[in-house]
XYZ file of C-alpha atoms in Angstrom:
70
model
C 13.112 1.986 27.063
C 12.275 0.656 23.847
C 8.502 0.771 22.228
C 7.359 -2.471 20.889
C 5.790 -1.062 18.270
C 9.085 -1.086 16.075
C 9.196 -4.338 16.643
C 5.928 -5.439 15.400
C 5.856 -3.625 12.265
C 9.589 -3.050 11.653
C 8.846 0.776 10.949
C 12.124 2.818 9.983
C 12.207 6.537 10.012
C 10.894 8.324 8.263
C 7.836 6.405 7.351
C 4.917 7.512 5.331
C 1.441 6.151 6.607
C -1.420 6.509 4.227
C -5.300 6.410 5.629
C -8.259 6.571 4.131
C -11.233 9.192 4.754
C -12.238 6.369 7.649
C -8.428 6.586 8.940
C -8.197 2.742 7.767
C -4.468 2.191 7.005
C -3.857 1.701 3.043
C -0.055 1.512 3.084
C 2.866 1.840 5.082
C 6.222 3.277 2.989
C 9.510 2.771 4.970
C 12.334 5.378 4.717
C 13.179 8.579 2.713
C 11.527 9.121 -0.372
C 12.781 11.409 -3.496
C 10.432 14.192 -4.683
C 9.378 12.159 -7.478
C 8.850 8.993 -5.779
C 6.614 10.529 -3.045
C 4.506 12.634 -5.481
C 3.773 9.512 -7.264
C 2.641 7.685 -4.356
C 0.206 10.270 -3.341
C -1.371 10.637 -6.663
C -1.613 7.141 -6.755
C -3.528 7.070 -3.464
C -5.015 10.531 -3.769
C -6.880 9.747 -6.770
C -8.106 6.191 -5.457
C -5.941 4.683 -8.065
C -5.122 1.858 -5.557
C -9.075 0.978 -5.538
C -8.932 0.100 -9.483
C -5.778 -1.405 -9.019
C -6.786 -3.913 -6.208
C -9.793 -4.933 -8.533
C -7.338 -5.802 -11.623
C -5.634 -7.774 -9.413
C -8.759 -9.548 -7.812
C -9.733 -10.303 -11.773
C -6.511 -11.376 -12.982
C -6.227 -13.791 -10.049
C -9.656 -15.151 -10.416
C -9.181 -16.061 -14.124
C -5.735 -17.621 -13.247
C -7.794 -19.815 -10.760
C -10.381 -20.692 -13.637
C -7.875 -21.322 -16.289
C -5.922 -23.955 -13.715
C -9.632 -25.696 -13.136
C -9.650 -26.546 -17.136
């Protein structure tokens, strides 16, 4: 039997799902990761850097919209 879960999100094994403290999915990384890459991912999310990065992207996006309006 084929699981429909794999078709919806195209999950490959191994996969790493990162969740926040409320069990909300932040990201899914598919495939094997070398030690250095996995540690970098874990530090990025573990130190809440993803929140600051999102704010930076949002700020840059708003600034580009304002420039295009002028």
